[in-house]
Short mmCIF file of C-alpha atoms in Angstrom, two decimals:
data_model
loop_
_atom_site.label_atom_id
_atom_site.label_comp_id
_atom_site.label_asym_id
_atom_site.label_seq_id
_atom_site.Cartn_x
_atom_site.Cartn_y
_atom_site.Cartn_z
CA UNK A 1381 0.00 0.00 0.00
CA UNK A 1382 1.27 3.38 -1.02
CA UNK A 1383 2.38 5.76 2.09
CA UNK A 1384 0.08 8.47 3.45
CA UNK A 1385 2.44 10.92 2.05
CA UNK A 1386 2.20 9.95 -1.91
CA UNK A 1387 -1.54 9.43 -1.06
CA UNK A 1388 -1.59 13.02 0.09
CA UNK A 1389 0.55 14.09 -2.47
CA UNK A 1390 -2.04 12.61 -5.34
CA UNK A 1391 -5.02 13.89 -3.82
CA UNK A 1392 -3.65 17.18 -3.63
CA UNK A 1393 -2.60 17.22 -7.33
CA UNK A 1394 -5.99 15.47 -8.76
CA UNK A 1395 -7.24 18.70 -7.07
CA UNK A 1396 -5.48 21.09 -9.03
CA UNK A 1397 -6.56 18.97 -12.09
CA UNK A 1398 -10.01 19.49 -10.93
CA UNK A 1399 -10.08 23.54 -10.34
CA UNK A 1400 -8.53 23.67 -14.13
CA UNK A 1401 -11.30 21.85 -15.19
CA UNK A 1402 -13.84 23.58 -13.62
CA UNK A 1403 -12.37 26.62 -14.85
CA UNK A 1404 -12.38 25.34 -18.63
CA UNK A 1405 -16.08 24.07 -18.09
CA UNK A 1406 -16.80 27.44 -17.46
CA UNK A 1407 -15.29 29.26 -19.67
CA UNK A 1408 -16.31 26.32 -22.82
CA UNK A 1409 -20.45 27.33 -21.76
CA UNK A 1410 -19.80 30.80 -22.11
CA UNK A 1411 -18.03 30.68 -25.85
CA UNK A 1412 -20.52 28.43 -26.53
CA UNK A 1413 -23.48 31.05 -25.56
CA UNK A 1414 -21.78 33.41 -27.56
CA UNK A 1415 -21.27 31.00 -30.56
CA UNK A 1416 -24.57 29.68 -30.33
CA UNK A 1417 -25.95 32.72 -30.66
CA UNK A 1418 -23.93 33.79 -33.69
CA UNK A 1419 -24.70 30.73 -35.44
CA UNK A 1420 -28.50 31.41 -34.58
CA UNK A 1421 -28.25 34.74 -36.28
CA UNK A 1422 -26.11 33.01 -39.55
CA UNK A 1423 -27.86 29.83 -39.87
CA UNK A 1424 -30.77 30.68 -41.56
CA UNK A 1425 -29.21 33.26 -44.21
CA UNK A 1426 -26.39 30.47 -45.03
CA UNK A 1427 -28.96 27.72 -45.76
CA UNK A 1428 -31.64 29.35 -47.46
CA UNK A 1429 -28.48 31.41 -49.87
CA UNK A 1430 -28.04 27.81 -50.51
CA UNK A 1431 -31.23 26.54 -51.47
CA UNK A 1432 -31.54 29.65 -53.47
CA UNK A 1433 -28.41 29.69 -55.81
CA UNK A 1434 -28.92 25.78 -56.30
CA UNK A 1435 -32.66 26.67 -57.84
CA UNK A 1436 -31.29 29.35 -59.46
CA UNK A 1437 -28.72 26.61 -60.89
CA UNK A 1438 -31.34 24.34 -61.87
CA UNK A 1439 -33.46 27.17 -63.89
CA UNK A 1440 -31.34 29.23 -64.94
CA UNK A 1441 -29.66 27.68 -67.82
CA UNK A 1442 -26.46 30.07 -67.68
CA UNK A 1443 -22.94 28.51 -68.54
CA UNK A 1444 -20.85 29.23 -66.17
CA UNK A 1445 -17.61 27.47 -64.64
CA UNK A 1446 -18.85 27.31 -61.37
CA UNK A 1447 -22.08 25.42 -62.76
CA UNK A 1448 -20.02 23.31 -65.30
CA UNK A 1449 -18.84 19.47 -64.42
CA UNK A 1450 -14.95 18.57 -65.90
CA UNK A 1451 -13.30 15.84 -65.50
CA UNK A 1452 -11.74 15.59 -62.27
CA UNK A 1453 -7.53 15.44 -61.76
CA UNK A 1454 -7.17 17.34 -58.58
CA UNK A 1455 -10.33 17.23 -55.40
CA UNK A 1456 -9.96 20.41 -52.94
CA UNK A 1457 -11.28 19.48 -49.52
CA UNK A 1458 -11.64 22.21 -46.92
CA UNK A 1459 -11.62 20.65 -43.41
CA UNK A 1460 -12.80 22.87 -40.71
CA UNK A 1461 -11.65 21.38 -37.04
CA UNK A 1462 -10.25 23.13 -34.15
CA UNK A 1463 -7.01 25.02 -32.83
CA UNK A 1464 -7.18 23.19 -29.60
CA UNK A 1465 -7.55 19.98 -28.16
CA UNK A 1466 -9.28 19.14 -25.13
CA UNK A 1467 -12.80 18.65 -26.67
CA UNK A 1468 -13.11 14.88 -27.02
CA UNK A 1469 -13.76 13.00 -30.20
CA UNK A 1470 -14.74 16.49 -31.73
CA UNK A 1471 -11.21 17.05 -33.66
CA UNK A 1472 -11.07 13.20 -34.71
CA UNK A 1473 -14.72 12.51 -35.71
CA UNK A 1474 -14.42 15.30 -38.49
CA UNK A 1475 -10.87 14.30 -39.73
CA UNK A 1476 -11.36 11.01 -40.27
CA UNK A 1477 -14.80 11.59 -42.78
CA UNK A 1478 -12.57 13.99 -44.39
CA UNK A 1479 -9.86 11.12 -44.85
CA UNK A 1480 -12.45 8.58 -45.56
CA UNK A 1481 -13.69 11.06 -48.59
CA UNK A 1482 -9.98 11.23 -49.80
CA UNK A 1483 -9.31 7.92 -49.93
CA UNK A 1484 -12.41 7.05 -52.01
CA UNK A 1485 -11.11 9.66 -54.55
CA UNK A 1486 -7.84 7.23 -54.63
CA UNK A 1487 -7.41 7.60 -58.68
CA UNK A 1488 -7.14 11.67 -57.98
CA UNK A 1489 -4.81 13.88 -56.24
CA UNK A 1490 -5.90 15.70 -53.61
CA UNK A 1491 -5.41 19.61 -52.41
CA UNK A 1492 -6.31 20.50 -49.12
CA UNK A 1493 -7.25 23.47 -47.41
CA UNK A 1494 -7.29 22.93 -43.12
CA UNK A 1495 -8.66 24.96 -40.64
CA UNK A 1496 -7.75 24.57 -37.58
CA UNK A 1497 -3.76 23.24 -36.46
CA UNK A 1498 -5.92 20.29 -35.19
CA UNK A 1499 -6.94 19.37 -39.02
CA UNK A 1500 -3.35 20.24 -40.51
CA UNK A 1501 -1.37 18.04 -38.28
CA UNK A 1502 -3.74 15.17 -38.64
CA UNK A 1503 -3.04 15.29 -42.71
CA UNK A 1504 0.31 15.97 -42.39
CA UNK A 1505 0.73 13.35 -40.32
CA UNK A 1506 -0.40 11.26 -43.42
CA UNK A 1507 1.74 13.13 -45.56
CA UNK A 1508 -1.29 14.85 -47.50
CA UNK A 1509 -0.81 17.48 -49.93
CA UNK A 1510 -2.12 20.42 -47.76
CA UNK A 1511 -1.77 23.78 -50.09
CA UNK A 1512 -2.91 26.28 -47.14
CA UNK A 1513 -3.42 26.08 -43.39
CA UNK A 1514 -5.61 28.78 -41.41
CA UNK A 1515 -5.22 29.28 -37.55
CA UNK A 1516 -6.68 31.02 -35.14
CA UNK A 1517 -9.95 31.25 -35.70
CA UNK A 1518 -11.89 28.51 -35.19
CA UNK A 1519 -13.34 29.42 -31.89
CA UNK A 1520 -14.76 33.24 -33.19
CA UNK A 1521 -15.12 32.87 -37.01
CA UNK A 1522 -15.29 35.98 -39.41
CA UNK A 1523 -17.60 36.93 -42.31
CA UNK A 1524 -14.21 38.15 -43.16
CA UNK A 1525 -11.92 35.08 -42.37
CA UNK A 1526 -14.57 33.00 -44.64
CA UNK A 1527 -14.16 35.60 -47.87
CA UNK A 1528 -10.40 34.89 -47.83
CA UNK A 1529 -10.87 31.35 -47.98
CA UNK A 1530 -13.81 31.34 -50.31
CA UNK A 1531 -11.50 33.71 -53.11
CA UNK A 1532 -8.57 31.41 -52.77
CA UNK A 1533 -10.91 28.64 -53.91
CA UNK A 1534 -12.90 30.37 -56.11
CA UNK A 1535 -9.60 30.71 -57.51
CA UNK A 1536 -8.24 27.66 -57.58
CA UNK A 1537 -11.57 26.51 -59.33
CA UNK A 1538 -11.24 29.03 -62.10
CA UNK A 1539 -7.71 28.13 -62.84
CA UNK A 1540 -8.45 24.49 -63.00
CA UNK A 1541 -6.18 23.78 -59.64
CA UNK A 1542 -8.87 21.85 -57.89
CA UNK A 1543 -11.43 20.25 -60.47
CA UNK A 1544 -14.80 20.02 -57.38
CA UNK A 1545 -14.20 21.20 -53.94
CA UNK A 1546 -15.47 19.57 -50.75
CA UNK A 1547 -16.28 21.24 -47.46
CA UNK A 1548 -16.22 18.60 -44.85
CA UNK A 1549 -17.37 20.49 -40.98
CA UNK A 1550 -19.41 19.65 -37.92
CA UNK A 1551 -22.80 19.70 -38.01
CA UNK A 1552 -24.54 21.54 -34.42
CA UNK A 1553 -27.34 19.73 -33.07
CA UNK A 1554 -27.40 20.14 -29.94
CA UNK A 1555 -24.91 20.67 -26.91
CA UNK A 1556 -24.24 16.80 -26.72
CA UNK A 1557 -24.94 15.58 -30.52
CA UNK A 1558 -22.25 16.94 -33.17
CA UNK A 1559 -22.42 15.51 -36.96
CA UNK A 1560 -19.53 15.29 -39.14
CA UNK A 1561 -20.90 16.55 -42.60
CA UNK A 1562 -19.49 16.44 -46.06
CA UNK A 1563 -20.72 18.95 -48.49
CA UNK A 1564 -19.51 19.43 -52.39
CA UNK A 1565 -19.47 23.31 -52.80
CA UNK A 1566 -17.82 23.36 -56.06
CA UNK A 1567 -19.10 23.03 -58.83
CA UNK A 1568 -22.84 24.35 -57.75
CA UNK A 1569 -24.76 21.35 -58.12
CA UNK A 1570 -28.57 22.01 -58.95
CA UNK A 1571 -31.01 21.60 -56.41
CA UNK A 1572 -31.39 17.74 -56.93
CA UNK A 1573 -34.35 16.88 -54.19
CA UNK A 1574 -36.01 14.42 -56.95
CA UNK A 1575 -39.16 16.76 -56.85
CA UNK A 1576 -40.63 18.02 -60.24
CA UNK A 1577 -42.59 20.89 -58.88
CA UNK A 1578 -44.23 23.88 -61.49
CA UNK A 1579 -41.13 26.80 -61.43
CA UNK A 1580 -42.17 30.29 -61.71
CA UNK A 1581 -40.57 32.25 -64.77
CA UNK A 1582 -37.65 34.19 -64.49
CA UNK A 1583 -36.20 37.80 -65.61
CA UNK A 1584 -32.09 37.82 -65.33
CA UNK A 1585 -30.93 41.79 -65.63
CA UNK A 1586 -28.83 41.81 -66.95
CA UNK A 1587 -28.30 38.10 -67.63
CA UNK A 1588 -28.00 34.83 -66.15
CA UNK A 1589 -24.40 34.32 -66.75
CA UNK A 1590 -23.28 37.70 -65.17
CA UNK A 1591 -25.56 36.84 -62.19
CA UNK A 1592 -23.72 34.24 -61.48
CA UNK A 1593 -20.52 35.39 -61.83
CA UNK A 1594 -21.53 37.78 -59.21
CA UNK A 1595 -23.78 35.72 -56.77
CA UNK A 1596 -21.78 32.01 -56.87
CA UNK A 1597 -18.26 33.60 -55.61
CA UNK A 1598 -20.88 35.12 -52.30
CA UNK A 1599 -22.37 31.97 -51.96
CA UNK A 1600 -19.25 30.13 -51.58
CA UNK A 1601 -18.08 32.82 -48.60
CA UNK A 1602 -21.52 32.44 -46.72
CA UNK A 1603 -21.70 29.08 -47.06
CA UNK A 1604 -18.26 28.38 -45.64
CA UNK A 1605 -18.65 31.18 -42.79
CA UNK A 1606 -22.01 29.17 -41.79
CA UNK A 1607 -19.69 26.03 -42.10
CA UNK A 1608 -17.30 27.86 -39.67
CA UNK A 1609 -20.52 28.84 -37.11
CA UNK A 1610 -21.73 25.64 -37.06
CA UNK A 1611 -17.53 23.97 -36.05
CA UNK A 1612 -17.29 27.13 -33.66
CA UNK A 1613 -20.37 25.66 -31.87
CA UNK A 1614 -19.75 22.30 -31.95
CA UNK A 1615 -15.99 22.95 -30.58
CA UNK A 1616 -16.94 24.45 -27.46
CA UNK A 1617 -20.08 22.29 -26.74
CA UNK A 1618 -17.64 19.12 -27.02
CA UNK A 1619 -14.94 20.91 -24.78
CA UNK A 1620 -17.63 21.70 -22.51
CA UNK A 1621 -19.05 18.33 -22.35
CA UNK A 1622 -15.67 16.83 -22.17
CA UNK A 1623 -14.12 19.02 -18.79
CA UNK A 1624 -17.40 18.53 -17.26
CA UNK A 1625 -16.70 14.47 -17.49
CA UNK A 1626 -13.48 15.04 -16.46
CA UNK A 1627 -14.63 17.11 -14.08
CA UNK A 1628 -16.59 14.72 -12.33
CA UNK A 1629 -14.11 12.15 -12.79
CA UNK A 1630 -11.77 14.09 -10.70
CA UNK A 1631 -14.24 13.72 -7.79
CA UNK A 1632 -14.55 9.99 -8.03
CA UNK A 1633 -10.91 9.80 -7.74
CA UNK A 1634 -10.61 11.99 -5.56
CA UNK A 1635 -12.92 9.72 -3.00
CA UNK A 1636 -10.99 6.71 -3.63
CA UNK A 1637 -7.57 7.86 -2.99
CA UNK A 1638 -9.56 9.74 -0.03
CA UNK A 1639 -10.93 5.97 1.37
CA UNK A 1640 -7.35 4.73 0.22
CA UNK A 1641 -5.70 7.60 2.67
CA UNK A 1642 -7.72 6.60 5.52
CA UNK A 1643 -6.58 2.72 5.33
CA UNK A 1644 -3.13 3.82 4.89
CA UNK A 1645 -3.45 5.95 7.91
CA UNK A 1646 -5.62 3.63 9.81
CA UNK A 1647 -3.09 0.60 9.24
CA UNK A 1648 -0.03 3.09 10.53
CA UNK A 1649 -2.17 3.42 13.64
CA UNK A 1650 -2.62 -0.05 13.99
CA UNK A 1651 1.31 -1.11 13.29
CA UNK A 1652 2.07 1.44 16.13
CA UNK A 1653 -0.30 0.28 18.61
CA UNK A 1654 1.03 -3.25 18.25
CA UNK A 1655 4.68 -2.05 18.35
CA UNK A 1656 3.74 -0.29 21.82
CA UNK A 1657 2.05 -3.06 23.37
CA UNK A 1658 4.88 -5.87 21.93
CA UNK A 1659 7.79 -3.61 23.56
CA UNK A 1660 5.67 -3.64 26.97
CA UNK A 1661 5.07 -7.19 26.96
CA UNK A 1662 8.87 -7.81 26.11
CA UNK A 1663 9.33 -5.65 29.15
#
């Protein structure tokens, strides 16, 4: 049995482990207020620019690169995960769809585009082609942060770098249920829900083509900054969830090295009491 010192010595330090996770608890529910309510506020704009470019895909009849299928060399894959650990399967879950959808595009390269240092060191691990990491803002995602990623594969697209471009984020359900998702953003695939419903006619000013040359390069930016809400959210309810469990973990352990102390000290007592009453009777 370990002495009452190092027993002391454990319980003392599980403490400290327990105050910093507390603290991290804390802080985790109050960035994820704030995200939460940002992605409230973006959620709805993000989605329905979606549904609406992909209609206007579908009825537009415009040719446009962003609109037009090639064959495919190179797949772009933006993976949106976290700066920081410490948020349990969160980081993992979202990297390995993102490596499952690379690996089924075996016959192509691949050029990817990580956010998060959690994302670029799990492909580099791999030895993946990564053409651009961004860091630092994960946790409070810009409008801003989203348009420089959005022209640099807009880009790409145009030049014929990347040939279709996935976006592969987490998914917000609630503060315990996170979904790895896996969207293709480039090229604009028409709204395909299987539905042949009457369309209303259409007037393009000052045509279709130039519409889209205007709107699609937008859409991308919104739909990756709703991307980013949506991982901002996620990322802080996992850490949350996770240094509460540790949290009370701590506590558990905390009891049995208490109960552990107590036999330690309890067994001391003991070994001196017979050591007294041995050296009296040898007297």
């Amino acid at each position: 049995m370990a002495s009452t010192r190092a027993i002391r010595r454990r319980i003392k330090s599980v403490g400290g482990t327990q105050q910093i996770t507390r603290a991290m608890n804390l802080v985790a529910a109050s960035k994820l207020q704030r995200a939460r309510q940002k992605l409230e506020s973006a959620r709805p704009f993000y989605q329905e620019t979606r549904r609406v470019i992909e209609s206007l895909a579908a009825l537009s009849g415009a040719e446009s690169p962003f609109l037009r299928g090639r064959p495919v060399r190179t797949s772009g894959f933006v993976v949106i995960a976290a700066d920081r650990g410490l948020c349990g399967g969160y980081n993992v879950n979202v990297c390995k769809l993102a490596g499952r959808l690379i690996n089924e595009k075996s016959g192509e390269s691949e050029s990817i585009v990580t956010v998060g240092s959690k994302s670029r060191d799990y492909f580099r691990r791999r030895r993946k082609n990564i053409v651009r990491t961004f860091q630092g803002i994960s946790e409070t995602p810009f409008y801003e942060d989203a348009a420089e990623i959005g022209h640099l594969l807009t880009d790409s697209f145009e030049s014929g770098e990347m040939d279709e471009i996935y976006l592969v984020y987490t998914e917000f359900k609630s503060v315990v249920s996170h979904v790895p998702r896996a969207i293709k953003l480039l090229p604009v695939e028409p709204d395909g829900g299987g539905e042949t419903r009457p369309q209303a006619l259409m007037n393009y000013e000052p045509n279709p083509e130039e519409l889209l040359a205007l709107l699609i390069p937008k859409y991308v930016n919104t739909v990756i900054y709703g991307a980013m809400a949506e991982a901002s959210a996620c990322e802080q309810g996992a850490r949350m969830t996770g240094m509460d469990a540790a949290t009370k973990n701590s506590r558990k352990l905390i009891a049995a090295l208490t109960l552990e102390y107590n036999r330690a000290r309890q067994g001391a007592i003991t070994q001196e009491i017979n050591e007294i009453v041995g050296g009296a009777n040898a007297l």
